Amino acid sequence: MPVTILIVEDELAIADSIAYALRTDGFVPRHVTLGAQALDAMRGADPAAVPALVVLDVGLPDMNGFEVCRQLRQFCNAPVIFLTARSDEIDRIVGLEIGADDYVTKPFSPRELVARIRVVLRRLAPPAAAPAGRFDIRAAQARILYRGQVLDLTRYEYLLLQALCEHPGHVLSRAQLMDRVWADAPDTLERTVDAHIKSLRAKLRQVDPGDDPIQTHRGMGYSLAGA
């Protein structure tokens, strides 16, 4: 089911660029311009319709974003990412102390913001089930077992395989994998994905030469076959 993200931003150009990046990555954006509207949206009568995360501008016309977050925390634990034109350390500290999960200073890359949103949601989500009989993800130890054997993975190999395991059977494009795995390295080229897929396949074949769970979809991306 698509995940809804609430954008609370009075500058329409910024809100539109965020919404476009979210839609491109499979999210459903919802936009309001006022803090009061944001609080109303998060108090929705249908819990299933309440946005999963709030992208909240600090400088809003009706109230300070920090105050919006304070009021939000009285009835809702949805993650909050602040947007602000100010980069003072005291602002970052205040924002995080009142319950924000991340902090982005303008100007920013919409792609980087979407990557941060995914990181926050992944951190708060319950562990995803991997295809039965093949993979066992042990996130607390940053390990993945394949056919009962611990894989010797680099950091990016681990994150790449984890991303595929979290969406078994779903085709993930190179751009989507870049956002999930290389969020801290925005200058990395997309062909890096192909190189890491190749090295992952080699390590999986060492465990089970007859199995090739990573599927290539030409012109589309990669997926992990089900059990």
XYZ file of C-alpha atoms in Angstrom:
227
model
C 0.000 0.000 0.000
C 1.452 3.427 -0.951
C 2.794 5.496 1.937
C 1.422 9.034 2.349
C 3.833 11.835 3.275
C 2.502 15.177 4.544
C 4.321 18.252 3.216
C 3.805 21.363 5.355
C 5.347 24.173 3.307
C 4.002 27.593 2.293
C 6.431 28.057 -0.622
C 4.620 26.328 -3.483
C 7.704 25.866 -5.666
C 9.470 23.967 -2.891
C 6.373 21.920 -2.071
C 5.895 21.003 -5.746
C 9.506 19.819 -6.109
C 9.201 17.662 -2.984
C 5.865 16.239 -4.141
C 7.311 15.355 -7.556
C 10.293 13.568 -5.998
C 7.986 11.656 -3.643
C 5.639 10.553 -6.442
C 8.612 9.461 -8.549
C 9.749 7.222 -5.700
C 6.332 5.658 -5.116
C 5.056 7.796 -2.232
C 1.736 9.671 -2.085
C 2.357 13.349 -1.224
C -0.230 15.462 0.584
C 0.381 19.210 0.824
C -0.836 21.877 3.258
C 0.483 25.398 3.807
C -0.404 26.062 7.447
C 0.534 24.492 10.760
C -3.107 24.264 11.850
C -3.940 22.351 8.680
C -1.089 19.954 9.402
C -2.380 19.238 12.902
C -5.885 18.640 11.535
C -4.510 16.230 8.926
C -2.646 14.240 11.563
C -5.777 14.074 13.755
C -7.671 12.298 10.978
C -10.580 10.133 12.079
C -9.339 7.216 9.948
C -5.946 6.027 11.288
C -5.212 4.305 7.981
C -5.447 7.661 6.170
C -3.108 9.564 8.507
C 0.237 10.360 6.796
C 3.167 8.190 7.838
C 5.671 11.075 8.071
C 5.605 14.880 8.167
C 7.987 17.126 6.233
C 7.593 20.336 8.244
C 8.832 23.810 7.351
C 9.967 25.793 10.390
C 8.796 29.174 9.031
C 5.041 28.926 8.471
C 2.566 31.845 8.144
C 0.362 30.920 11.100
C 2.731 29.338 13.635
C 6.329 28.301 14.123
C 7.146 24.792 12.937
C 8.622 23.992 16.326
C 5.245 24.765 17.930
C 3.502 22.564 15.377
C 5.827 19.722 16.340
C 5.262 20.296 20.055
C 1.483 20.091 19.595
C 1.800 17.108 17.281
C 3.774 15.174 19.856
C 0.867 15.489 22.307
C -1.220 13.055 20.258
C 0.923 11.564 17.489
C 4.298 9.826 17.176
C 4.629 10.102 13.388
C 8.206 10.992 12.404
C 8.979 14.616 11.534
C 11.674 16.018 9.262
C 12.181 19.784 9.614
C 12.889 22.101 6.683
C 14.483 25.440 7.481
C 16.424 28.283 5.912
C 18.455 28.575 9.112
C 21.400 26.314 9.908
C 22.258 27.530 13.409
C 23.221 24.694 15.740
C 20.788 25.908 18.404
C 17.910 25.533 15.921
C 18.947 21.964 15.131
C 19.200 21.120 18.817
C 15.785 22.628 19.593
C 14.204 20.787 16.702
C 15.607 17.428 17.699
C 14.846 17.922 21.398
C 11.141 18.519 20.763
C 10.814 15.315 18.793
C 12.040 15.805 15.222
C 13.661 12.810 13.543
C 15.822 14.734 11.081
C 16.663 18.259 9.969
C 17.265 19.550 6.398
C 18.569 23.036 5.627
C 17.443 24.932 2.529
C 18.451 24.807 -0.263
C 18.393 21.014 -0.465
C 18.103 18.244 -3.028
C 14.575 16.739 -3.200
C 16.219 13.389 -3.971
C 18.303 13.639 -0.797
C 15.180 14.501 1.206
C 13.351 11.443 -0.150
C 16.372 9.312 0.750
C 16.253 10.684 4.305
C 12.533 9.958 4.479
C 13.194 6.348 3.526
C 15.942 6.061 6.142
C 13.640 7.375 8.892
C 10.741 5.123 7.873
C 13.007 2.093 7.594
C 14.476 2.786 11.023
C 11.035 2.903 12.633
C 9.453 0.043 10.688
C 9.250 -3.504 12.078
C 11.722 -5.953 10.540
C 10.595 -7.074 7.115
C 10.254 -10.733 6.319
C 12.772 -12.103 3.846
C 11.931 -14.879 1.392
C 11.561 -18.023 3.498
C 14.291 -20.640 3.311
C 16.873 -18.335 1.786
C 17.688 -15.188 3.704
C 17.754 -14.342 7.387
C 18.278 -10.622 8.046
C 19.747 -9.827 11.449
C 19.606 -6.046 11.419
C 20.881 -5.610 14.991
C 24.158 -7.265 13.953
C 24.127 -5.918 10.364
C 24.328 -9.492 9.066
C 22.483 -11.480 6.440
C 22.436 -15.280 6.391
C 21.890 -17.122 3.116
C 20.943 -20.784 3.312
C 22.005 -20.617 6.971
C 25.466 -19.237 6.229
C 26.652 -15.748 7.193
C 27.555 -13.721 4.114
C 30.796 -11.739 4.143
C 29.428 -8.443 2.834
C 30.734 -4.920 2.506
C 28.577 -2.128 3.898
C 26.969 -1.302 0.548
C 26.528 -4.969 -0.396
C 24.681 -5.486 2.890
C 22.418 -2.455 2.364
C 21.740 -3.454 -1.252
C 20.767 -7.024 -0.392
C 18.691 -5.785 2.547
C 16.776 -3.421 0.232
C 16.019 -6.280 -2.162
C 14.985 -8.591 0.693
C 12.591 -5.980 2.061
C 10.657 -6.051 -1.228
C 10.747 -9.653 -2.508
C 9.393 -9.950 -6.012
C 9.291 -6.164 -6.529
C 11.389 -4.610 -9.285
C 13.543 -1.794 -7.868
C 15.086 0.606 -10.352
C 18.709 1.685 -10.126
C 17.548 5.137 -8.994
C 15.449 3.619 -6.191
C 18.369 1.468 -5.066
C 20.671 4.496 -5.156
C 18.278 6.388 -2.872
C 18.032 3.490 -0.434
C 21.665 2.356 -0.354
C 23.849 5.296 -1.354
C 21.892 8.078 0.375
C 25.097 9.315 2.014
C 26.968 9.379 -1.311
C 24.747 11.376 -3.732
C 27.538 11.707 -6.327
C 27.785 7.934 -6.820
C 27.020 6.789 -10.377
C 24.161 4.389 -11.096
C 26.524 1.834 -12.665
C 27.822 1.274 -9.122
C 24.574 -0.646 -8.531
C 25.442 -3.074 -11.344
C 28.941 -3.642 -9.950
C 27.605 -4.428 -6.486
C 24.911 -6.737 -7.892
C 27.662 -8.645 -9.702
C 29.729 -9.031 -6.528
C 26.635 -10.066 -4.541
C 25.782 -12.763 -7.076
C 29.318 -14.117 -6.858
C 29.088 -14.398 -3.075
C 25.670 -16.067 -3.249
C 26.972 -18.602 -5.779
C 29.761 -19.541 -3.372
C 27.057 -20.695 -0.956
C 24.638 -22.239 -3.472
C 25.959 -22.510 -7.062
C 22.578 -23.708 -8.326
C 20.559 -20.737 -7.106
C 20.403 -17.210 -8.557
C 17.827 -15.275 -6.489
C 18.680 -11.811 -7.852
C 16.768 -11.217 -11.076
C 17.738 -8.659 -13.737
C 14.943 -6.769 -15.512
C 16.499 -5.056 -18.531
C 15.795 -1.362 -18.651
C 13.942 -1.559 -15.329
C 16.164 -2.725 -12.480
C 16.514 -5.708 -10.163
C 14.323 -7.884 -7.965
C 14.742 -10.709 -5.482
C 12.884 -13.872 -6.435
C 10.524 -15.352 -3.845
C 11.164 -18.621 -2.040
